[in-house]
């Protein structure tokens, strides 16, 4: 079907007979509304942001607070950090801070580090993507993860 035919199907002519594809009333039918993406569900449930962060860091040996997920990172620094950590084959727990603004701010307040991503290993704050890259290149990260 050519472009003109598609346009004609969507825009009924004044006084024209309704086509089989046109609504019974022959009037204009607006396109279906785009569905809005659902709000991300907070991973912390009923916990306060600080309690959630502290509990998460205690329960998992390697935690990455990042924008997005490892499969769908929402910034280059988060993608870099997830890629480096995933390369070690250790269990990696990630928290998408975009799902909860209070977690995003809470982790910054807890560490005093202004940017995301933030990495914790064995309950200790390591730093952001730049620090992670540096300790990875120096071999120090392998020691921390062993």
PDB file of C-alpha atoms in Angstrom, residues 20-116:
ATOM      1  CA  UNK A  20     -15.074  -0.551   5.296  1.00  0.00           C
ATOM      2  CA  UNK A  21     -12.095   0.484   7.457  1.00  0.00           C
ATOM      3  CA  UNK A  22     -13.815   3.689   8.612  1.00  0.00           C
ATOM      4  CA  UNK A  23     -15.838   3.761  11.828  1.00  0.00           C
ATOM      5  CA  UNK A  24     -19.607   3.189  11.476  1.00  0.00           C
ATOM      6  CA  UNK A  25     -20.316   6.878  12.157  1.00  0.00           C
ATOM      7  CA  UNK A  26     -18.042   7.866   9.279  1.00  0.00           C
ATOM      8  CA  UNK A  27     -16.438  10.444  11.561  1.00  0.00           C
ATOM      9  CA  UNK A  28     -12.890  10.921  12.617  1.00  0.00           C
ATOM     10  CA  UNK A  29     -11.453   8.331  14.942  1.00  0.00           C
ATOM     11  CA  UNK A  30      -8.362   9.550  16.780  1.00  0.00           C
ATOM     12  CA  UNK A  31      -5.428   7.194  17.026  1.00  0.00           C
ATOM     13  CA  UNK A  32      -5.241   5.231  20.246  1.00  0.00           C
ATOM     14  CA  UNK A  33      -3.563   7.134  23.040  1.00  0.00           C
ATOM     15  CA  UNK A  34      -0.017   6.129  23.751  1.00  0.00           C
ATOM     16  CA  UNK A  35       0.217   4.271  26.991  1.00  0.00           C
ATOM     17  CA  UNK A  36       2.392   5.984  29.527  1.00  0.00           C
ATOM     18  CA  UNK A  37       5.194   3.932  30.945  1.00  0.00           C
ATOM     19  CA  UNK A  38       4.330   2.806  34.448  1.00  0.00           C
ATOM     20  CA  UNK A  39       6.191   4.434  37.294  1.00  0.00           C
ATOM     21  CA  UNK A  40       9.097   2.270  38.428  1.00  0.00           C
ATOM     22  CA  UNK A  41       8.324   0.408  41.624  1.00  0.00           C
ATOM     23  CA  UNK A  42      10.638   1.256  44.501  1.00  0.00           C
ATOM     24  CA  UNK A  43      12.822  -1.668  45.528  1.00  0.00           C
ATOM     25  CA  UNK A  44      12.795  -0.595  49.178  1.00  0.00           C
ATOM     26  CA  UNK A  45       9.165  -1.339  49.963  1.00  0.00           C
ATOM     27  CA  UNK A  46       8.266   0.142  53.328  1.00  0.00           C
ATOM     28  CA  UNK A  47      11.858   0.624  54.545  1.00  0.00           C
ATOM     29  CA  UNK A  48      13.318   4.098  54.904  1.00  0.00           C
ATOM     30  CA  UNK A  49      15.893   4.879  52.228  1.00  0.00           C
ATOM     31  CA  UNK A  50      18.784   4.710  54.679  1.00  0.00           C
ATOM     32  CA  UNK A  51      17.594   1.414  56.206  1.00  0.00           C
ATOM     33  CA  UNK A  52      17.191  -0.085  52.731  1.00  0.00           C
ATOM     34  CA  UNK A  53      20.670   1.023  51.653  1.00  0.00           C
ATOM     35  CA  UNK A  54      22.335  -0.241  54.827  1.00  0.00           C
ATOM     36  CA  UNK A  55      20.491  -3.570  54.693  1.00  0.00           C
ATOM     37  CA  UNK A  56      21.311  -4.063  51.012  1.00  0.00           C
ATOM     38  CA  UNK A  57      25.007  -3.338  51.514  1.00  0.00           C
ATOM     39  CA  UNK A  58      25.172  -5.762  54.481  1.00  0.00           C
ATOM     40  CA  UNK A  59      23.321  -8.584  52.700  1.00  0.00           C
ATOM     41  CA  UNK A  60      25.270  -8.561  49.411  1.00  0.00           C
ATOM     42  CA  UNK A  61      29.055  -8.734  48.969  1.00  0.00           C
ATOM     43  CA  UNK A  62      29.029  -6.526  45.853  1.00  0.00           C
ATOM     44  CA  UNK A  63      26.410  -3.807  45.400  1.00  0.00           C
ATOM     45  CA  UNK A  64      26.171  -1.336  42.552  1.00  0.00           C
ATOM     46  CA  UNK A  65      23.779   1.600  42.888  1.00  0.00           C
ATOM     47  CA  UNK A  66      23.320   2.558  39.267  1.00  0.00           C
ATOM     48  CA  UNK A  67      21.090   4.318  36.755  1.00  0.00           C
ATOM     49  CA  UNK A  68      19.118   1.541  35.094  1.00  0.00           C
ATOM     50  CA  UNK A  69      20.052  -2.127  35.130  1.00  0.00           C
ATOM     51  CA  UNK A  70      23.064  -4.053  33.805  1.00  0.00           C
ATOM     52  CA  UNK A  71      20.929  -5.194  30.860  1.00  0.00           C
ATOM     53  CA  UNK A  72      19.666  -1.662  30.237  1.00  0.00           C
ATOM     54  CA  UNK A  73      21.979   0.933  31.779  1.00  0.00           C
ATOM     55  CA  UNK A  74      20.759   4.511  31.556  1.00  0.00           C
ATOM     56  CA  UNK A  75      24.159   6.207  31.569  1.00  0.00           C
ATOM     57  CA  UNK A  76      27.621   5.409  30.324  1.00  0.00           C
ATOM     58  CA  UNK A  77      29.229   5.436  33.765  1.00  0.00           C
ATOM     59  CA  UNK A  78      26.698   2.912  35.074  1.00  0.00           C
ATOM     60  CA  UNK A  79      27.279   0.749  31.996  1.00  0.00           C
ATOM     61  CA  UNK A  80      31.039   0.878  32.564  1.00  0.00           C
ATOM     62  CA  UNK A  81      30.768  -0.022  36.253  1.00  0.00           C
ATOM     63  CA  UNK A  82      28.349  -2.892  35.605  1.00  0.00           C
ATOM     64  CA  UNK A  83      30.579  -4.202  32.827  1.00  0.00           C
ATOM     65  CA  UNK A  84      33.711  -4.151  34.954  1.00  0.00           C
ATOM     66  CA  UNK A  85      32.042  -5.843  37.917  1.00  0.00           C
ATOM     67  CA  UNK A  86      30.252  -8.438  35.787  1.00  0.00           C
ATOM     68  CA  UNK A  87      33.567  -9.442  34.253  1.00  0.00           C
ATOM     69  CA  UNK A  88      34.746 -10.909  37.556  1.00  0.00           C
ATOM     70  CA  UNK A  89      32.022 -13.535  37.702  1.00  0.00           C
ATOM     71  CA  UNK A  90      31.092 -12.684  41.279  1.00  0.00           C
ATOM     72  CA  UNK A  91      27.453 -12.251  42.327  1.00  0.00           C
ATOM     73  CA  UNK A  92      26.558  -8.633  41.653  1.00  0.00           C
ATOM     74  CA  UNK A  93      23.548  -7.002  43.276  1.00  0.00           C
ATOM     75  CA  UNK A  94      22.348  -3.859  41.557  1.00  0.00           C
ATOM     76  CA  UNK A  95      19.885  -1.193  42.617  1.00  0.00           C
ATOM     77  CA  UNK A  96      18.264   1.005  39.984  1.00  0.00           C
ATOM     78  CA  UNK A  97      18.269   4.411  41.679  1.00  0.00           C
ATOM     79  CA  UNK A  98      15.948   5.771  38.987  1.00  0.00           C
ATOM     80  CA  UNK A  99      13.147   3.727  40.556  1.00  0.00           C
ATOM     81  CA  UNK A 100      13.260   5.763  43.771  1.00  0.00           C
ATOM     82  CA  UNK A 101      14.534   9.325  44.097  1.00  0.00           C
ATOM     83  CA  UNK A 102      14.875   8.868  47.878  1.00  0.00           C
ATOM     84  CA  UNK A 103      17.360   6.014  47.372  1.00  0.00           C
ATOM     85  CA  UNK A 104      19.259   8.098  44.828  1.00  0.00           C
ATOM     86  CA  UNK A 105      19.655  10.948  47.302  1.00  0.00           C
ATOM     87  CA  UNK A 106      20.036   8.636  50.289  1.00  0.00           C
ATOM     88  CA  UNK A 107      23.067   6.826  48.917  1.00  0.00           C
ATOM     89  CA  UNK A 108      24.703  10.160  48.068  1.00  0.00           C
ATOM     90  CA  UNK A 109      24.029  11.442  51.576  1.00  0.00           C
ATOM     91  CA  UNK A 110      25.318   8.245  53.197  1.00  0.00           C
ATOM     92  CA  UNK A 111      28.625   8.234  51.318  1.00  0.00           C
ATOM     93  CA  UNK A 112      29.188  11.922  50.723  1.00  0.00           C
ATOM     94  CA  UNK A 113      29.843  11.015  47.071  1.00  0.00           C
ATOM     95  CA  UNK A 114      27.910  13.290  44.684  1.00  0.00           C
ATOM     96  CA  UNK A 115      27.546  11.038  41.635  1.00  0.00           C
ATOM     97  CA  UNK A 116      26.032   7.746  40.563  1.00  0.00           C
TER      98      UNK A 116
END
